[in-house]
Structures are given as C-alpha cells and as structure tokens.
mmCIF file of C-alpha atoms in Angstrom:
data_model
loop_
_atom_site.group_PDB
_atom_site.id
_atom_site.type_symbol
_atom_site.label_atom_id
_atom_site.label_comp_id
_atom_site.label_asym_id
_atom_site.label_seq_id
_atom_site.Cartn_x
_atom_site.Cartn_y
_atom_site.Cartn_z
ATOM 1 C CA UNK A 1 -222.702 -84.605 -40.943
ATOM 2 C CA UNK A 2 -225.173 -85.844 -37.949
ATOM 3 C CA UNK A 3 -228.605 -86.617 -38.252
ATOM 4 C CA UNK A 4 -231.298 -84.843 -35.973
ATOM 5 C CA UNK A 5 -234.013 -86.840 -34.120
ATOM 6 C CA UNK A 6 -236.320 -85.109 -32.939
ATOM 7 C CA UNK A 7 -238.108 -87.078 -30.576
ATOM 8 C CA UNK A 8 -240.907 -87.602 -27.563
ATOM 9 C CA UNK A 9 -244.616 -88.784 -26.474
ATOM 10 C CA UNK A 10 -247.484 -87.708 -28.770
ATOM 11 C CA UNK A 11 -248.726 -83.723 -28.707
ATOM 12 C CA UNK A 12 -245.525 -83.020 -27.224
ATOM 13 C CA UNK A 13 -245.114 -80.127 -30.237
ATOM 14 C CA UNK A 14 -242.490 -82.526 -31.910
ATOM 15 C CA UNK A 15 -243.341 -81.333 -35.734
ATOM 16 C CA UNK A 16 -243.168 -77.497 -35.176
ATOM 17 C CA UNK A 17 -239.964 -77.850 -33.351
ATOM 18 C CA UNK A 18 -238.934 -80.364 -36.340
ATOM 19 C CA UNK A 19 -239.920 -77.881 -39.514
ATOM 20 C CA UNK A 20 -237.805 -74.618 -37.437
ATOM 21 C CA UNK A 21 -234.730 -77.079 -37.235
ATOM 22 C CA UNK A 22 -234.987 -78.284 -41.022
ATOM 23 C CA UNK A 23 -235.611 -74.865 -41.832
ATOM 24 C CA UNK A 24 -232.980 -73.483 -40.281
ATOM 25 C CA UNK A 25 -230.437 -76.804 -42.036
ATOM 26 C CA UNK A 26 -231.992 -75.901 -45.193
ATOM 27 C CA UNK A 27 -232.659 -79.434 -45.009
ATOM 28 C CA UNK A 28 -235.558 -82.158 -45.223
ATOM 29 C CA UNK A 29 -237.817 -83.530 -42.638
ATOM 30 C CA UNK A 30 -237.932 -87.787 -42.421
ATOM 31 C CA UNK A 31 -241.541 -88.854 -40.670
ATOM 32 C CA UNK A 32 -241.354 -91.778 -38.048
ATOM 33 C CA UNK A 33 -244.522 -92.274 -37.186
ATOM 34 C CA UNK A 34 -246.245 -95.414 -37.610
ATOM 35 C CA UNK A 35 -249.537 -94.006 -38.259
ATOM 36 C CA UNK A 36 -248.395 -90.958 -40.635
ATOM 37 C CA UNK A 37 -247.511 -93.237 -43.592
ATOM 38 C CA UNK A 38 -251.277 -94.198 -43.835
ATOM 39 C CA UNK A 39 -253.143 -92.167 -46.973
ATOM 40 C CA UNK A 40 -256.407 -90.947 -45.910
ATOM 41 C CA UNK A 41 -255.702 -91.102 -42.073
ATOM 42 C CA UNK A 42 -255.726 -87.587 -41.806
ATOM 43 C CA UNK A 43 -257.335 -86.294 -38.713
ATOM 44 C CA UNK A 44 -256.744 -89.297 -36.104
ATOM 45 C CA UNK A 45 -253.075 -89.271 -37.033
ATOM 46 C CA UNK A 46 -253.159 -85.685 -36.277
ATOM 47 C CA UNK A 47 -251.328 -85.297 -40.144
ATOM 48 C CA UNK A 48 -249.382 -81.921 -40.258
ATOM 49 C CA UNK A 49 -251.009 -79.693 -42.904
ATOM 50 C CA UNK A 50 -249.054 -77.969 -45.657
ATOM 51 C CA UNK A 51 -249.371 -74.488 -43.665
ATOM 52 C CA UNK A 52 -247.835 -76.882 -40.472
ATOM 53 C CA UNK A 53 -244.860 -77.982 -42.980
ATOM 54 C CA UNK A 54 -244.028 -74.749 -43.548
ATOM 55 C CA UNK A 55 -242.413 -75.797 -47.112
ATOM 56 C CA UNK A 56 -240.345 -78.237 -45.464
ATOM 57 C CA UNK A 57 -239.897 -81.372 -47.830
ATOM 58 C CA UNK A 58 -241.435 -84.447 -45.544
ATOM 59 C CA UNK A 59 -241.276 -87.879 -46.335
ATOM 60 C CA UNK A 60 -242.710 -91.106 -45.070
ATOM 61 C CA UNK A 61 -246.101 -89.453 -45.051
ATOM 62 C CA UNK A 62 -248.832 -91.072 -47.390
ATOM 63 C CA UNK A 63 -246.988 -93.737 -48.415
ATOM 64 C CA UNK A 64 -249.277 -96.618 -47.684
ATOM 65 C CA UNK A 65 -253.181 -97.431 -48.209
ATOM 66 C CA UNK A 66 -255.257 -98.232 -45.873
ATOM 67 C CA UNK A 67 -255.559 -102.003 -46.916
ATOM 68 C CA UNK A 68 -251.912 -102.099 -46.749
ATOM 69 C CA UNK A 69 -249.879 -103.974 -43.691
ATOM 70 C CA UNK A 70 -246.671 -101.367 -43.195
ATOM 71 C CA UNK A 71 -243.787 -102.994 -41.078
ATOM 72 C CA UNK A 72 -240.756 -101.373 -39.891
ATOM 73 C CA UNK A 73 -238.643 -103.208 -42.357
ATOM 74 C CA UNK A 74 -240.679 -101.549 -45.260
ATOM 75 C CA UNK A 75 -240.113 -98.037 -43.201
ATOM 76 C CA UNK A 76 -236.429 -98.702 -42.927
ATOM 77 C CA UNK A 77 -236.393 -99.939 -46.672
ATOM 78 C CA UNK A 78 -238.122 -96.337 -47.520
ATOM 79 C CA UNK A 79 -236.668 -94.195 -44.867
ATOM 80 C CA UNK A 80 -232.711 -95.394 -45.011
ATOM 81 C CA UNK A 81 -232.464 -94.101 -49.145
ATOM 82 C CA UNK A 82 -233.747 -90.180 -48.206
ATOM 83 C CA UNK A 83 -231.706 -89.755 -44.760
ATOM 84 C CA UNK A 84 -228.564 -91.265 -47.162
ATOM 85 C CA UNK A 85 -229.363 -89.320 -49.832
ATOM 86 C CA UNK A 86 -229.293 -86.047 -47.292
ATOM 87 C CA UNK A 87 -226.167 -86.824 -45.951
ATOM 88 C CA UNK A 88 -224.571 -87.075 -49.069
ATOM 89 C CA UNK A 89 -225.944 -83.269 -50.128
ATOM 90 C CA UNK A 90 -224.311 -82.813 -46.915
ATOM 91 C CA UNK A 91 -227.291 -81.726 -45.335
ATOM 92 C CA UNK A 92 -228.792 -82.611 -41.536
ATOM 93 C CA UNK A 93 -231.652 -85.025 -41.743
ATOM 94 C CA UNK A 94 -234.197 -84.168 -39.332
ATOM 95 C CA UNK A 95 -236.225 -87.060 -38.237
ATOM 96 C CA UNK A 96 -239.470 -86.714 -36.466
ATOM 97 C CA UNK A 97 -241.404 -88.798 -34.929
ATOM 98 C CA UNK A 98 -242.490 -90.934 -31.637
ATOM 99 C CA UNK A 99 -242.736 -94.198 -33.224
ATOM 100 C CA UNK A 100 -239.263 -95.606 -31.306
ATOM 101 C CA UNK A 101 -239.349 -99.156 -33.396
ATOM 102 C CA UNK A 102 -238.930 -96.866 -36.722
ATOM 103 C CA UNK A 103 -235.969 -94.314 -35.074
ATOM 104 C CA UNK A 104 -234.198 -97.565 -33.934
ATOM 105 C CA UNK A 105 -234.353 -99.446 -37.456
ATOM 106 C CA UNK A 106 -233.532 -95.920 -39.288
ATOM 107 C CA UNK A 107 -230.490 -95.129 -36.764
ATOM 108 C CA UNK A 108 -228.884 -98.817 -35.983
ATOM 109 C CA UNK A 109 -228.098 -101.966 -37.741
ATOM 110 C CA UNK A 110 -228.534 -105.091 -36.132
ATOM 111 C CA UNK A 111 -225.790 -108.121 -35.952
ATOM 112 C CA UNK A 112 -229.177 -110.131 -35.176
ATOM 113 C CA UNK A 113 -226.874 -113.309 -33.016
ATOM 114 C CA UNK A 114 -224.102 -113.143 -35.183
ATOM 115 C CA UNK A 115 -225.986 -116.881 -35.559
ATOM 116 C CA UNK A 116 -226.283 -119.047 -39.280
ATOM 117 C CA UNK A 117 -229.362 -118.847 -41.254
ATOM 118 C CA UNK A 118 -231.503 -121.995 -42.411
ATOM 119 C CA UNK A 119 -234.198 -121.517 -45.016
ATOM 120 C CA UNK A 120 -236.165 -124.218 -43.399
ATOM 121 C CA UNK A 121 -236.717 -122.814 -40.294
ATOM 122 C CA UNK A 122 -237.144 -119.816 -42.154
ATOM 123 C CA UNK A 123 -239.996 -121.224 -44.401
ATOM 124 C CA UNK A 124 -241.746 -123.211 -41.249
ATOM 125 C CA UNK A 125 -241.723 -119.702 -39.674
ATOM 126 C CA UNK A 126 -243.309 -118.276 -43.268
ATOM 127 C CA UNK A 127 -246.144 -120.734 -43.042
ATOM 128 C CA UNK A 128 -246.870 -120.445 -39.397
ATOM 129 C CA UNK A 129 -247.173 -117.116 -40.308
ATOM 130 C CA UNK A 130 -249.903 -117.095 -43.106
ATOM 131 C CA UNK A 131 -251.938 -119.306 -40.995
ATOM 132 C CA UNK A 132 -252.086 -117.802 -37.705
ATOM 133 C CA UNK A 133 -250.677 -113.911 -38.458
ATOM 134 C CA UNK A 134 -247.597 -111.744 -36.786
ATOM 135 C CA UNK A 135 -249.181 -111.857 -33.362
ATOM 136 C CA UNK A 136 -249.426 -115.168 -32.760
ATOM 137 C CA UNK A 137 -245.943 -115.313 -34.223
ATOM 138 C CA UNK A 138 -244.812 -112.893 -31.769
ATOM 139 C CA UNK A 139 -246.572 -114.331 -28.798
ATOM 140 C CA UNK A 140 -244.357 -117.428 -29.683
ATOM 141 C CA UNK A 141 -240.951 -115.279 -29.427
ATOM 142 C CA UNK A 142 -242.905 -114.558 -26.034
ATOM 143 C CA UNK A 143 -241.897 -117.908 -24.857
ATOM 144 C CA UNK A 144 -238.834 -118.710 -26.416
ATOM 145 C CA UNK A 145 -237.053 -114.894 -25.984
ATOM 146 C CA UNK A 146 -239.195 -112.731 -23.679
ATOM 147 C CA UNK A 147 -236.535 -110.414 -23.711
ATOM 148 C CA UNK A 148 -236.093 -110.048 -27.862
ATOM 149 C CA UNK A 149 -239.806 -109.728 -28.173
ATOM 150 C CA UNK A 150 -240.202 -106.964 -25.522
ATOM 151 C CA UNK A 151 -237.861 -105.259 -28.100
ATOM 152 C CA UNK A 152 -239.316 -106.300 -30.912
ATOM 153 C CA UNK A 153 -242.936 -105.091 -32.645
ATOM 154 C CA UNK A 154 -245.020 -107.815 -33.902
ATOM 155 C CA UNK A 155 -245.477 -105.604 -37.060
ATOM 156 C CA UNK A 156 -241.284 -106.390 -37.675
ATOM 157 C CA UNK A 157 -242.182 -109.759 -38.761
ATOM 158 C CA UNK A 158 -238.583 -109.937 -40.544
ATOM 159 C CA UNK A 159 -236.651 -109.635 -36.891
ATOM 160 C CA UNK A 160 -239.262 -111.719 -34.969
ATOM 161 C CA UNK A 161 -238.572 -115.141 -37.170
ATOM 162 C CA UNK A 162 -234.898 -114.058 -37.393
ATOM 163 C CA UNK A 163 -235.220 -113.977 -33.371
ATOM 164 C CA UNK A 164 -237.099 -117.284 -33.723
ATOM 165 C CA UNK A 165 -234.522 -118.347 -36.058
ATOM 166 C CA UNK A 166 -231.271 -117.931 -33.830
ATOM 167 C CA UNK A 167 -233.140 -119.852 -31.060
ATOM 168 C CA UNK A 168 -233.764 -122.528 -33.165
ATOM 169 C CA UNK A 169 -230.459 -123.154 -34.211
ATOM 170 C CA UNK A 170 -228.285 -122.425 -31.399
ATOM 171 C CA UNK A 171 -230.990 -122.851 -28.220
ATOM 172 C CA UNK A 172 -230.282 -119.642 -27.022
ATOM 173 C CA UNK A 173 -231.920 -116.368 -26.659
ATOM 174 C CA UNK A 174 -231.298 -113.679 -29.678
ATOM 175 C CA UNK A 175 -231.061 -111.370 -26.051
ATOM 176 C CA UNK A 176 -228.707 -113.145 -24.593
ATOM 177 C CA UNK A 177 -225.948 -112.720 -27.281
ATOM 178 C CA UNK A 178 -224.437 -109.755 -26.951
ATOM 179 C CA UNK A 179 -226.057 -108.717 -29.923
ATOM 180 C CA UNK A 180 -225.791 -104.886 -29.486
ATOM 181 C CA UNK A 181 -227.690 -102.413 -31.854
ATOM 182 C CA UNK A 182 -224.727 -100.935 -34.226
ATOM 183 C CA UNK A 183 -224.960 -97.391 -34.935
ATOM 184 C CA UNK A 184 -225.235 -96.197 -38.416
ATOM 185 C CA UNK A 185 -225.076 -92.587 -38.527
ATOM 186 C CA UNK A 186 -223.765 -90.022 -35.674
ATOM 187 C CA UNK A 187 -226.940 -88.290 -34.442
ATOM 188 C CA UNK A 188 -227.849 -86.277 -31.647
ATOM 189 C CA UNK A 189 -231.475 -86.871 -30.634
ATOM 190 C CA UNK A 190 -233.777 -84.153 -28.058
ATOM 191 C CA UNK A 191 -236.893 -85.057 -26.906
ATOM 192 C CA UNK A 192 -239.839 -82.781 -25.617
ATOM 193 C CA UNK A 193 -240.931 -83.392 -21.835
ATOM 194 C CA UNK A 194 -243.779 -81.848 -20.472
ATOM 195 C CA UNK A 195 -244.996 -82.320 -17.211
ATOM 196 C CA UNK A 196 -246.972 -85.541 -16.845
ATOM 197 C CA UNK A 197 -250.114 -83.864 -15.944
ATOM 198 C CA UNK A 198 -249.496 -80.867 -18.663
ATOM 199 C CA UNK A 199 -248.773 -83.552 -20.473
ATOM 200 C CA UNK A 200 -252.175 -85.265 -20.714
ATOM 201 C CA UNK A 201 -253.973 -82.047 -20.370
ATOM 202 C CA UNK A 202 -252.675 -81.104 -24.067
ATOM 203 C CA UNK A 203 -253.342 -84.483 -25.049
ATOM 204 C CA UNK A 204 -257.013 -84.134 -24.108
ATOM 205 C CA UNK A 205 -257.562 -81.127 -26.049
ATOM 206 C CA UNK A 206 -255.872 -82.389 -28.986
ATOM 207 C CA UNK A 207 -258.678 -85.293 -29.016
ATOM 208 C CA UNK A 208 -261.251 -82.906 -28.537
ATOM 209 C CA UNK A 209 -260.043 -80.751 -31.669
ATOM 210 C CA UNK A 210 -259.783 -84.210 -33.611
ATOM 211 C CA UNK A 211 -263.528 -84.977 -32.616
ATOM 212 C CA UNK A 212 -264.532 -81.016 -33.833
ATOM 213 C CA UNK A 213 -262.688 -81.604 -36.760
ATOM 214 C CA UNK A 214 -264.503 -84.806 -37.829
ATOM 215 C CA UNK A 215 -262.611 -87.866 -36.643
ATOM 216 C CA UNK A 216 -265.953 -90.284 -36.525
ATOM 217 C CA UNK A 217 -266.869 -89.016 -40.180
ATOM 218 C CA UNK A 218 -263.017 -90.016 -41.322
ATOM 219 C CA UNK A 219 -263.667 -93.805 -39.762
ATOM 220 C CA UNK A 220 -267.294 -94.243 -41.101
ATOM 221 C CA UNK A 221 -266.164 -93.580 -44.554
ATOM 222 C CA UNK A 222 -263.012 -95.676 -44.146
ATOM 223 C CA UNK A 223 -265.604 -98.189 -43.096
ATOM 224 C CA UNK A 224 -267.590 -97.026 -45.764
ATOM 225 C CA UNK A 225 -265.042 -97.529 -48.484
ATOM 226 C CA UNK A 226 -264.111 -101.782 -47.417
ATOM 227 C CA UNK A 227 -261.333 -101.140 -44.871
ATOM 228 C CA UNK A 228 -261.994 -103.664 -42.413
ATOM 229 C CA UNK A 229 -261.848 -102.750 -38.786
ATOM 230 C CA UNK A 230 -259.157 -105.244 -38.531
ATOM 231 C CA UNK A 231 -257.073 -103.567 -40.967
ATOM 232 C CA UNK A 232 -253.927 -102.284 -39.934
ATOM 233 C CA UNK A 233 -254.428 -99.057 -40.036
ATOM 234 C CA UNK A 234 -257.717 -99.166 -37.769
ATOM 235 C CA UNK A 235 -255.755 -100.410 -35.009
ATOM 236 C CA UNK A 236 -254.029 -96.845 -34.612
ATOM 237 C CA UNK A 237 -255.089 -95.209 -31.360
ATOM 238 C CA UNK A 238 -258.295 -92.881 -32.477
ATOM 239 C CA UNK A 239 -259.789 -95.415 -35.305
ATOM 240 C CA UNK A 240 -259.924 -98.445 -32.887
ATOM 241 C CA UNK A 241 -261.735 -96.641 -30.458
ATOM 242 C CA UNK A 242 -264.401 -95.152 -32.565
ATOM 243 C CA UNK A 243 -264.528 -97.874 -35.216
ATOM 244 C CA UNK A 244 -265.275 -100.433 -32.131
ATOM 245 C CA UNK A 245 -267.860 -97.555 -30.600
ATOM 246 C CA UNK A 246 -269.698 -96.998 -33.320
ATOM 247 C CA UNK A 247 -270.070 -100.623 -33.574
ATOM 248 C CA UNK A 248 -271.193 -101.198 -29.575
ATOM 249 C CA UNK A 249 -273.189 -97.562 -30.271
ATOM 250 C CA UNK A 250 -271.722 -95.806 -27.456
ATOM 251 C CA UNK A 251 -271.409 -92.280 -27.497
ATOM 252 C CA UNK A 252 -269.495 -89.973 -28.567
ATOM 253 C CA UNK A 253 -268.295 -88.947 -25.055
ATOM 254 C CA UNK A 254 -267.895 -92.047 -24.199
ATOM 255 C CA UNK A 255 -265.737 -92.716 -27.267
ATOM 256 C CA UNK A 256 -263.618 -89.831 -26.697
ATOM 257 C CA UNK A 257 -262.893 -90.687 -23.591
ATOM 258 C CA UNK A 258 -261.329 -93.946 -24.488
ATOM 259 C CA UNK A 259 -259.491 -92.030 -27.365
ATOM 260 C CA UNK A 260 -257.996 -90.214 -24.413
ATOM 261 C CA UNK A 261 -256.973 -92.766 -21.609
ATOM 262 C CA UNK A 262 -255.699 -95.086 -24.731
ATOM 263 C CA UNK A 263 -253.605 -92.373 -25.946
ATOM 264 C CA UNK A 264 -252.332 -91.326 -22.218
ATOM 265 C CA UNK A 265 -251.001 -94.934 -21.770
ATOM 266 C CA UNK A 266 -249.462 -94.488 -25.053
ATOM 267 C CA UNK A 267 -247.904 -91.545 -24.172
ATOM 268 C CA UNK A 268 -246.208 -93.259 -20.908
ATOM 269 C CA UNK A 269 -244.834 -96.172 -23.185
ATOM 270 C CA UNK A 270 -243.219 -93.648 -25.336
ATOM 271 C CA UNK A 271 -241.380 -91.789 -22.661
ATOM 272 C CA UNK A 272 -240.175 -95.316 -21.142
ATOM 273 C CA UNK A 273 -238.750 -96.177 -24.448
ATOM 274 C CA UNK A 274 -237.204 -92.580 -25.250
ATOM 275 C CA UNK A 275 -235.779 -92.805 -21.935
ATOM 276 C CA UNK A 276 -233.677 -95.832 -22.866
ATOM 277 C CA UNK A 277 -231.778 -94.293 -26.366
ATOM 278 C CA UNK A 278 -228.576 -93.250 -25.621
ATOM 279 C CA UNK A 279 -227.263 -89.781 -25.395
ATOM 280 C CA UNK A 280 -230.833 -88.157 -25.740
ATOM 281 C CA UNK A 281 -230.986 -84.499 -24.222
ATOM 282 C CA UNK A 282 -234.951 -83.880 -22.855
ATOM 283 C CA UNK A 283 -235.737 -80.128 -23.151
ATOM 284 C CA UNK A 284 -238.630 -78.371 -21.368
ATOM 285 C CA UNK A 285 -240.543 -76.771 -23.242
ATOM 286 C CA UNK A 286 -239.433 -73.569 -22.904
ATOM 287 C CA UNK A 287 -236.531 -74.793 -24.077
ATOM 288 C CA UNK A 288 -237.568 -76.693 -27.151
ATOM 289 C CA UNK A 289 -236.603 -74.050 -30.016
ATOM 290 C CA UNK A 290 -234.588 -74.812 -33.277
ATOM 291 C CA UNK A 291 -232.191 -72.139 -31.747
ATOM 292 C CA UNK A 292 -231.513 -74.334 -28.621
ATOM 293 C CA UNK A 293 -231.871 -77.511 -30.430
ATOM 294 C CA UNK A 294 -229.227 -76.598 -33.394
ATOM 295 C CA UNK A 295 -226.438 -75.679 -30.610
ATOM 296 C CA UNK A 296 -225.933 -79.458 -29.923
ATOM 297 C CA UNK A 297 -225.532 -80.563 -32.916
#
C-alpha cells in the first residue's frame, strides 16, 4: 500500500481535495499542519468544520493547548502510529497538509551523520536550551551548519542539538555527510498550483472571511484566558498579527493587511519547499479531483 500526500501553499483547496480521496480509499485523513493541532485555534487556522470533513476520520487536529510548545518530533511521535496503523488495515493514508517539516518527519527517517552520541554534549545542549530557548539554539546551528539549519525548524529541537551534536564530535557539518533522508513508506504526493496572482487573490479573501467570521474576538479571548502572546501558538500567521495590533491599536484594516502580505510570503516559502520533494506531480486546479489524483497512485 502507498500513502497519499496531499500537498501545497495555504488556500490552495488542499482539504476538499484530501476528504474526496479518503473517501473514495475508504480510508482516514492524517493533518500536517503545524497550526491545526492547536485546540481553540479555530478560525485563524482556517480549522475544517465537521460539514468540511465530510465524515472523514482526521487526526492531528486538537491535539495540543494553547500553552503547549508542539515540535515536529511530538507530530511524528503522534502521526507515525495512525499512518502505520492504516497501512496495516491495508488502507491509503491520506495526509494533508502544507506544513513540509511535518510531511518530511512523517515520510523519511533520518541516519542524522551516521556520527556517535555523547550525553554531555547532549546535556550542555539541554541547558543552553532552558536558558536561552530553541531559537537561540538554532541561530547557533546557524553558524556551525548553515546548511542543516536551513533544513531544520527551530521548533525540532531534537534534530537541531543532534545537528549540534555531530559537529561537535566529528568537526564537520551534519550537511556535509551524505546523510540522505531515508524513505519510510512508498507514497505518491500532488500538490495544488494556482497561479501566483490567483493565488494570493484567494488568499485575500480567505482573510477577509476569517476577519467576518471573528478572528480578533478568537485572539482577545485567548488573551483573555492567560495565553501569552509569546506562546507558541500566537506566533501562527493570523494571531501574531492581530495579537501585536491590538496591542500597537492599529486597525483592523491595517491588521488585515499584514495578515495578508505575512501569509503571501508564507505561501512562496511553501511552494519553494514543495518544489524540492521528490517525485511530486503539481496539478492545476482544474485538475485537482480525487478522480485524477487516485489514478497515480
């Protein structure tokens, strides 16, 4: 059996095309979005609906609270049981998402240097850590392995200090050892491409709808409720913007439009990175159906 990834930029259409395929396996849909697994992030995260599921199963949604850090080792340590479990029903996974760090973990295994371990560079690593946080950790794999941290999110704290690790006890670069991803599962993976400028137009009327729908009410009473704007959570694309407005007291068009441009440039780092997985088919979308999708598989 293969798994399906379903793939591509935000409001490409990636869920509806996702529920006709799993619907049409009989099988299960597997979330990977890095903002989905949040509970009560509902309208920023643009969270499908139960009338959007269409009875599908979907997992990875929900899974977190807002206090909560999530990195992609817990999503791989969540994700990897369900897409096994389907496989061994002998059913297609379907996973959906445009978060590329949690596809990659979910789909390949890493030889990460092939290099030792030490637990003392591991613990120094631990401590520098609590006292100065996963960015500045990751800013330090900057220097040492440009390369393995332009891979890397500072989020997958676990793979950054292994990085860090390898350099450390061999003096060279994670990147520069042949350490090629190894492939789990066999998978074929589309992805939906609009044209750049329909692209953004869809992604400026999806903020609108979020704003109509009540996205600055969802962050004030996150606020409300003790989630710090430094939370995790509020650094999505949508609750940054608005959490930091409201705070400066610009307005609301003012807000939105920073919703938008943030989530256009987000949008153009998603397509680089989809561009880069292997043996990905991009559909138009008037080819992006579960009929045209299933004939590749």
């Amino acid at each position: 059996m293969k798994v399906l990834v379903v793939c591509g930029p935000t409001a490409s259409g990636k869920t509806a095309l996702a529920v006709d395929c799993a619907r049409a396996l009989r099988s299960e849909v597997i979330s990977a979005d890095s903002m989905l697994v949040y509970k009560g992030l509902d309208i920023g995260t643009a969270k499908p609906t139960k009338e959007e599921m269409g009875g599908i199963r979907h997992h990875l949604i929900d899974v977190a609270g807002p206090m909560q850090s999530f990195s992609v080792s817990d999503y791989e340590a969540l994700a990897l049981p369900v897409l096994e479990r389907l496989l061994s029903e002998g059913k297609t996974p379907v996973v959906c998402g445009g978060t590329g760090f949690y596809i990659r973990a979910l789909l390949y295994k890493s030889g990460f240097g092939h290099a030792g371990g030490s637990a003392e560079i591991r613990a120094k690593y631990a401590k520098f850590l609590e006292e100065n946080g996963k960015e500045a950790l990751h800013d330090l794999l900057k220097k040492k392995d440009p390369a393995s941290a332009e891979i890397l999110h500072p989020n997958d704290v676990k793979r950054v200090v292994r990085a860090l690790e390898i350099f450390d006890l061999t003096g060279k670069r994670k990147s520069e050892q042949n350490d090629l991803p190894l492939p789990r599962f066999d998978f074929t993976a589309v992805c939906i491409s609009y044209p750049r400028e329909e692209l953004y137009a869809r992604i400026d009327r999806r903020v609108e709808k979020m704003v109509e729908a009540g996205l600055f009410r969802e962050v004030e009473e996150l606020l409300e409720k003790g989630v710090p704007q430094t939370a995790q959570c509020m650094q999505g694309i949508g609750y940054k913007e608005v959490a930091e407005g409201l705070r400066l007291r610009l307005s609301a068009d003012e807000i939105a439009e920073n919703i938008k441009k943030n989530t256009r440039n987000y949008a153009k780092r998603q397509i680089t990175f989809f561009k880069r997985m292997p043996d990905l088919t991009v559909l138009p979308p008037e080819e992006s159906c579960a009929a045209k999708v299933l004939e590749l598989l």
